[in-house]
Amino acid sequence: MCAASTNTARSVLTIAGSDSSGGAGIQADLKTIAAHGCYGASVITALTAQNTTGVQGVQPTPPAFVEKQIISVLDDIETHAIKTGMLYDAECIRAVVRALMTQSSGSTLPIICDPVCVSTSGHSLLDPTAIQVLIEEFFPLTTLITPNKFEAERLLSLKGESSEIHNLQDMVVAAKDLLRYGSHAVLLKGGHLITSMGDVKDLLHQFPDIDAIFSGLLSSNMEILQGDSTRDPKLVVDVFSEGDQIAIFARPHINSKSTHGTGCTLSTAIASCLARGSNCALAFLSLSSVRGPIFQ
């Protein structure tokens, strides 16, 4: 549950695709919003025939109707945060931008963008024109973007940036580069890159100003700090970039194939925390259930 909270009912709008299996997309978002004690509203950008093994078909919502859904919700329901997931194509993205610009009226409503443009297997889900629109027209409106490794590489490659991510050092550089695309903050997810405590230690020696936060690793951390090199557990490390601040969040790697909808759930949980009064870093910190030391 989020660290910051309020007794006032908070609403979160999710703008994403429907998942017929219920494990990702709008369905997962609404469950997550409810689990965080918020009210969920939704705008459906596309219908999909999908399950945990893949997507078998997609039927996009006409962009004008996407725009109409957003305006309909925001005209009536006081909304405290917005999360976006699958935005089907360039015209859909532009429709979202138009609606949000029309309804914003100078407000600073938190907008969390899960830039769904590359599948878990590495296949492109958005054409280059749509990704360019996402970067140039939508990212500047966002509070936080939450790309995975493949999405970060794709986003960076279209701008001519060094895009291949092989290690934690590459993740830090990529997070800094993505921040220049206009969002207030970047959370680069590390689930596709398995690392170790030794890798984290090397990174922090190279970049001593990075804040390092650990979850579920206290005993292992202490053994590494005390020079015990016989244990070096597999880790997943996420990189957070905001202004001049870089922080890494490390936790044990879980060997599981049940990853369908995890990106949707995380970004929506962050949006729910922001709706309840957290800032970006505090929201992710709360969701990580962080306990443990920082490397000195």
Coordinates of N, CA and C in Angstrom, one line a residue, residues 101-231:
M101 N -5.0 17.7 -23.3 CA -4.7 19.1 -23.4 C -5.9 19.9 -23.2
T102 N -7.0 19.5 -23.8 CA -8.3 20.2 -23.7 C -8.8 20.2 -22.3
Q103 N -8.6 19.1 -21.6 CA -9.2 19.0 -20.3 C -8.3 19.4 -19.1
S104 N -7.0 19.6 -19.4 CA -6.1 19.9 -18.4 C -6.3 21.2 -17.7
S105 N -6.6 22.3 -18.4 CA -6.8 23.6 -17.9 C -5.7 24.1 -16.9
G106 N -4.5 23.7 -17.3 CA -3.4 24.2 -16.4 C -3.2 23.3 -15.2
S107 N -3.9 22.2 -15.1 CA -3.7 21.3 -13.9 C -2.4 20.5 -14.0
T108 N -2.0 20.0 -12.9 CA -0.8 19.2 -12.8 C -1.1 17.8 -12.5
L109 N -2.1 17.3 -13.2 CA -2.6 15.9 -12.9 C -1.4 14.9 -13.3
P110 N -1.1 14.0 -12.3 CA 0.0 13.0 -12.6 C -0.4 12.1 -13.8
I111 N 0.5 11.9 -14.7 CA 0.3 11.0 -15.9 C 1.4 10.0 -15.9
I112 N 1.1 8.8 -15.8 CA 2.1 7.7 -15.8 C 1.9 7.0 -17.2
C113 N 3.0 6.9 -18.0 CA 2.9 6.3 -19.3 C 3.8 5.0 -19.3
D114 N 3.1 3.9 -19.4 CA 3.7 2.6 -19.7 C 3.9 2.5 -21.2
P115 N 5.0 2.8 -21.8 CA 5.2 3.0 -23.2 C 5.2 1.6 -24.0
V116 N 4.0 1.0 -24.1 CA 3.9 -0.3 -24.7 C 4.2 -0.3 -26.2
C117 N 5.4 -0.5 -26.5 CA 5.8 -0.5 -27.9 C 6.6 -1.7 -28.3
V118 N 7.0 -2.5 -27.4 CA 7.8 -3.8 -27.7 C 7.3 -4.9 -26.8
S119 N 7.0 -6.0 -27.4 CA 6.5 -7.1 -26.6 C 7.6 -7.7 -25.7
T120 N 7.2 -8.6 -24.8 CA 8.2 -9.2 -23.9 C 9.2 -10.0 -24.7
S121 N 8.8 -10.6 -25.8 CA 9.7 -11.4 -26.7 C 10.5 -10.5 -27.6
G122 N 10.3 -9.2 -27.6 CA 11.2 -8.3 -28.3 C 10.6 -7.8 -29.6
H123 N 9.3 -8.1 -29.9 CA 8.7 -7.7 -31.2 C 8.1 -6.4 -31.1
S124 N 8.2 -5.6 -32.1 CA 7.7 -4.2 -32.1 C 6.1 -4.2 -32.2
L125 N 5.5 -3.4 -31.3 CA 4.0 -3.3 -31.3 C 3.6 -1.9 -31.8
L126 N 4.5 -1.0 -32.0 CA 4.1 0.3 -32.6 C 5.1 0.6 -33.7
D127 N 4.6 1.2 -34.8 CA 5.5 1.5 -35.9 C 6.3 2.8 -35.6
P128 N 7.4 3.0 -36.3 CA 8.3 4.2 -36.0 C 7.6 5.5 -35.9
T129 N 6.6 5.7 -36.8 CA 5.8 7.0 -36.7 C 5.1 7.2 -35.4
A130 N 4.4 6.1 -35.0 CA 3.7 6.2 -33.7 C 4.7 6.4 -32.5
I131 N 5.8 5.7 -32.5 CA 6.8 5.9 -31.4 C 7.3 7.4 -31.4
Q132 N 7.5 7.9 -32.6 CA 8.0 9.3 -32.7 C 6.9 10.3 -32.1
V133 N 5.7 10.0 -32.4 CA 4.6 10.8 -31.9 C 4.5 10.7 -30.3
L134 N 4.7 9.5 -29.9 CA 4.7 9.2 -28.4 C 5.8 10.0 -27.8
I135 N 7.0 10.0 -28.4 CA 8.1 10.7 -27.8 C 7.9 12.3 -27.8
E136 N 7.6 12.8 -29.0 CA 7.5 14.2 -29.2 C 6.3 14.9 -28.7
E137 N 5.2 14.2 -28.7 CA 3.9 14.9 -28.3 C 3.3 14.4 -27.0
F138 N 3.6 13.2 -26.6 CA 3.0 12.7 -25.3 C 3.9 12.7 -24.2
F139 N 5.2 12.3 -24.3 CA 6.1 12.3 -23.2 C 6.2 13.6 -22.5
P140 N 6.3 14.8 -23.2 CA 6.4 16.0 -22.4 C 5.2 16.3 -21.5
L141 N 4.1 15.6 -21.6 CA 2.9 15.7 -20.7 C 3.0 14.8 -19.5
T142 N 4.0 13.9 -19.5 CA 3.9 12.8 -18.5 C 4.8 13.2 -17.3
T143 N 4.3 12.6 -16.2 CA 5.0 12.6 -14.9 C 6.1 11.6 -14.8
L144 N 5.8 10.4 -15.4 CA 6.7 9.3 -15.3 C 6.5 8.4 -16.5
I145 N 7.6 7.8 -17.1 CA 7.5 6.8 -18.1 C 8.1 5.5 -17.5
T146 N 7.6 4.3 -17.9 CA 8.1 3.1 -17.2 C 8.5 2.1 -18.3
P147 N 9.5 2.3 -19.1 CA 9.8 1.4 -20.2 C 10.6 0.2 -19.6
N148 N 10.4 -1.0 -20.3 CA 11.3 -2.1 -20.0 C 12.6 -2.0 -20.8
K149 N 13.5 -3.0 -20.8 CA 14.7 -2.9 -21.5 C 14.5 -2.8 -23.0
F150 N 13.6 -3.6 -23.6 CA 13.4 -3.6 -25.0 C 12.7 -2.3 -25.5
E151 N 11.8 -1.8 -24.7 CA 11.2 -0.5 -25.0 C 12.1 0.7 -24.9
A152 N 13.0 0.7 -23.9 CA 14.0 1.7 -23.8 C 14.9 1.7 -25.0
E153 N 15.4 0.5 -25.4 CA 16.3 0.4 -26.6 C 15.6 0.9 -27.8
R154 N 14.3 0.6 -28.0 CA 13.5 1.0 -29.2 C 13.4 2.6 -29.2
L155 N 13.0 3.1 -28.0 CA 12.8 4.6 -27.9 C 14.1 5.3 -28.2
L156 N 15.2 4.8 -27.7 CA 16.5 5.5 -27.8 C 17.0 5.4 -29.3
S157 N 16.7 4.3 -29.9 CA 17.2 4.0 -31.3 C 16.6 5.0 -32.3
L158 N 15.4 5.4 -32.0 CA 14.7 6.3 -33.0 C 15.2 7.7 -32.9
K159 N 15.9 8.0 -31.8 CA 16.5 9.3 -31.7 C 18.0 9.3 -31.9
G160 N 18.5 8.2 -32.4 CA 19.9 8.1 -32.8 C 20.8 8.0 -31.6
E161 N 20.2 7.7 -30.4 CA 21.0 7.5 -29.2 C 21.6 6.1 -29.2
S162 N 22.7 5.9 -28.4 CA 23.2 4.6 -28.1 C 22.2 3.8 -27.4
S163 N 21.7 2.7 -28.0 CA 20.5 2.1 -27.5 C 20.6 0.7 -26.9
E164 N 21.7 0.0 -27.1 CA 21.8 -1.4 -26.6 C 22.1 -1.4 -25.1
I165 N 21.3 -2.2 -24.3 CA 21.5 -2.2 -22.9 C 21.9 -3.6 -22.5
H166 N 23.2 -3.7 -22.0 CA 23.7 -5.0 -21.7 C 24.0 -5.2 -20.2
N167 N 24.1 -4.1 -19.4 CA 24.5 -4.2 -18.0 C 23.9 -3.0 -17.3
L168 N 24.2 -2.9 -16.0 CA 23.6 -1.8 -15.1 C 24.1 -0.4 -15.6
Q169 N 25.4 -0.4 -16.0 CA 25.9 0.9 -16.4 C 25.1 1.4 -17.6
D170 N 24.8 0.5 -18.6 CA 24.0 0.9 -19.7 C 22.6 1.4 -19.3
M171 N 22.0 0.7 -18.3 CA 20.7 1.1 -17.8 C 20.7 2.5 -17.2
V172 N 21.8 2.9 -16.5 CA 21.9 4.2 -15.9 C 22.0 5.3 -17.0
V173 N 22.8 5.0 -18.0 CA 23.0 5.9 -19.1 C 21.6 6.1 -19.9
A174 N 21.0 4.9 -20.1 CA 19.7 5.0 -20.9 C 18.6 5.8 -20.1
A175 N 18.6 5.6 -18.8 CA 17.6 6.3 -18.0 C 17.8 7.8 -18.1
K176 N 19.1 8.2 -18.0 CA 19.4 9.6 -18.1 C 19.0 10.2 -19.5
D177 N 19.3 9.4 -20.6 CA 19.0 9.8 -21.9 C 17.5 9.9 -22.1
L178 N 16.8 8.9 -21.6 CA 15.3 9.0 -21.8 C 14.7 10.2 -21.1
L179 N 15.3 10.6 -20.0 CA 14.7 11.8 -19.3 C 14.7 13.0 -20.1
R180 N 15.6 13.1 -21.1 CA 15.7 14.2 -22.0 C 14.5 14.3 -23.0
Y181 N 13.7 13.2 -23.0 CA 12.6 13.2 -23.9 C 11.4 14.0 -23.4
G182 N 11.5 14.5 -22.2 CA 10.5 15.4 -21.7 C 9.6 15.0 -20.5
S183 N 9.6 13.7 -20.1 CA 8.9 13.3 -18.9 C 9.6 13.8 -17.7
H184 N 8.8 14.0 -16.6 CA 9.4 14.5 -15.4 C 10.4 13.5 -14.8
A185 N 10.1 12.2 -14.9 CA 10.9 11.1 -14.4 C 10.8 9.9 -15.2
V186 N 11.8 9.0 -15.1 CA 11.9 7.7 -15.8 C 12.1 6.6 -14.8
L187 N 11.4 5.5 -15.0 CA 11.7 4.3 -14.3 C 12.0 3.2 -15.3
L188 N 13.2 2.9 -15.4 CA 13.7 1.9 -16.4 C 13.7 0.5 -15.7
K189 N 12.8 -0.4 -16.1 CA 12.6 -1.6 -15.4 C 13.6 -2.6 -15.8
G190 N 14.1 -3.4 -14.9 CA 15.2 -4.3 -15.1 C 14.9 -5.8 -15.2
G191 N 13.6 -6.1 -15.4 CA 13.2 -7.5 -15.3 C 13.8 -8.4 -16.4
H192 N 14.2 -7.8 -17.5 CA 14.8 -8.5 -18.6 C 16.3 -8.6 -18.5
L193 N 16.9 -8.1 -17.5 CA 18.4 -8.1 -17.3 C 18.7 -8.6 -15.9
I194 N 19.1 -9.9 -15.8 CA 19.5 -10.5 -14.5 C 20.9 -10.0 -14.2
T195 N 21.1 -9.5 -13.0 CA 22.4 -9.0 -12.5 C 22.7 -9.7 -11.2
S196 N 23.8 -9.2 -10.5 CA 24.2 -9.8 -9.3 C 24.6 -8.7 -8.3
M197 N 24.8 -9.1 -7.1 CA 25.3 -8.1 -6.1 C 26.6 -7.5 -6.4
G198 N 27.5 -8.4 -7.0 CA 28.8 -7.9 -7.5 C 28.6 -6.8 -8.6
D199 N 27.7 -7.0 -9.5 CA 27.4 -6.0 -10.5 C 27.0 -4.7 -9.9
V200 N 26.1 -4.8 -8.9 CA 25.6 -3.6 -8.2 C 26.8 -2.9 -7.5
K201 N 27.6 -3.6 -6.8 CA 28.8 -3.0 -6.1 C 29.7 -2.3 -7.1
D202 N 30.0 -2.9 -8.3 CA 30.8 -2.3 -9.3 C 30.2 -1.0 -9.8
L203 N 28.8 -1.0 -10.0 CA 28.1 0.2 -10.5 C 28.3 1.3 -9.5
L204 N 28.1 1.0 -8.2 CA 28.2 2.0 -7.2 C 29.6 2.6 -6.9
H205 N 30.6 1.7 -7.2 CA 32.0 2.3 -7.2 C 32.2 3.2 -8.4
Q206 N 31.6 2.9 -9.5 CA 31.8 3.8 -10.7 C 30.9 5.1 -10.6
F207 N 29.7 4.9 -10.0 CA 28.8 6.1 -9.8 C 28.5 6.2 -8.3
P208 N 29.4 6.8 -7.5 CA 29.1 6.9 -6.1 C 28.0 7.7 -5.6
D209 N 27.5 8.6 -6.5 CA 26.3 9.5 -6.1 C 25.0 8.8 -6.3
I210 N 25.0 7.6 -6.8 CA 23.7 6.9 -7.0 C 23.2 6.4 -5.7
D211 N 21.9 6.6 -5.4 CA 21.2 6.0 -4.2 C 20.9 4.6 -4.5
A212 N 21.2 3.7 -3.7 CA 21.0 2.2 -3.9 C 20.0 1.7 -2.7
I213 N 18.9 1.2 -3.1 CA 17.9 0.7 -2.2 C 17.6 -0.7 -2.4
F214 N 17.5 -1.5 -1.4 CA 17.4 -3.0 -1.5 C 16.2 -3.5 -0.8
S215 N 15.6 -4.5 -1.4 CA 14.4 -5.2 -0.8 C 14.7 -6.6 -0.7
G216 N 14.6 -7.2 0.5 CA 14.7 -8.6 0.7 C 16.1 -9.1 0.5
L217 N 17.1 -8.2 0.8 CA 18.5 -8.6 0.5 C 19.4 -8.3 1.7
L218 N 18.9 -8.0 2.8 CA 19.7 -7.5 3.9 C 20.9 -8.4 4.3
S219 N 20.6 -9.7 4.5 CA 21.7 -10.6 4.9 C 22.7 -10.8 3.8
S220 N 22.3 -10.8 2.5 CA 23.2 -11.0 1.4 C 24.0 -9.7 1.3
N221 N 23.4 -8.5 1.5 CA 24.2 -7.3 1.4 C 25.3 -7.3 2.4
M222 N 25.0 -7.6 3.6 CA 26.0 -7.6 4.7 C 27.2 -8.5 4.4
E223 N 26.8 -9.7 3.8 CA 27.9 -10.6 3.5 C 28.8 -10.1 2.4
I224 N 28.2 -9.4 1.4 CA 29.0 -8.8 0.3 C 29.9 -7.7 0.9
L225 N 29.3 -6.9 1.8 CA 30.0 -5.8 2.3 C 31.2 -6.3 3.2
Q226 N 31.0 -7.4 3.8 CA 32.0 -8.0 4.7 C 33.1 -8.8 3.9
G227 N 32.9 -8.9 2.6 CA 33.9 -9.5 1.8 C 33.6 -11.0 1.5
D228 N 32.4 -11.5 1.8 CA 32.0 -12.8 1.5 C 31.6 -12.9 0.0
S229 N 32.5 -13.4 -0.8 CA 32.3 -13.5 -2.3 C 31.7 -14.9 -2.7
T230 N 31.4 -15.7 -1.7 CA 30.9 -17.1 -2.1 C 29.4 -17.0 -2.4
R231 N 28.7 -15.9 -2.0 CA 27.3 -15.8 -2.3 C 27.1 -14.5 -3.1

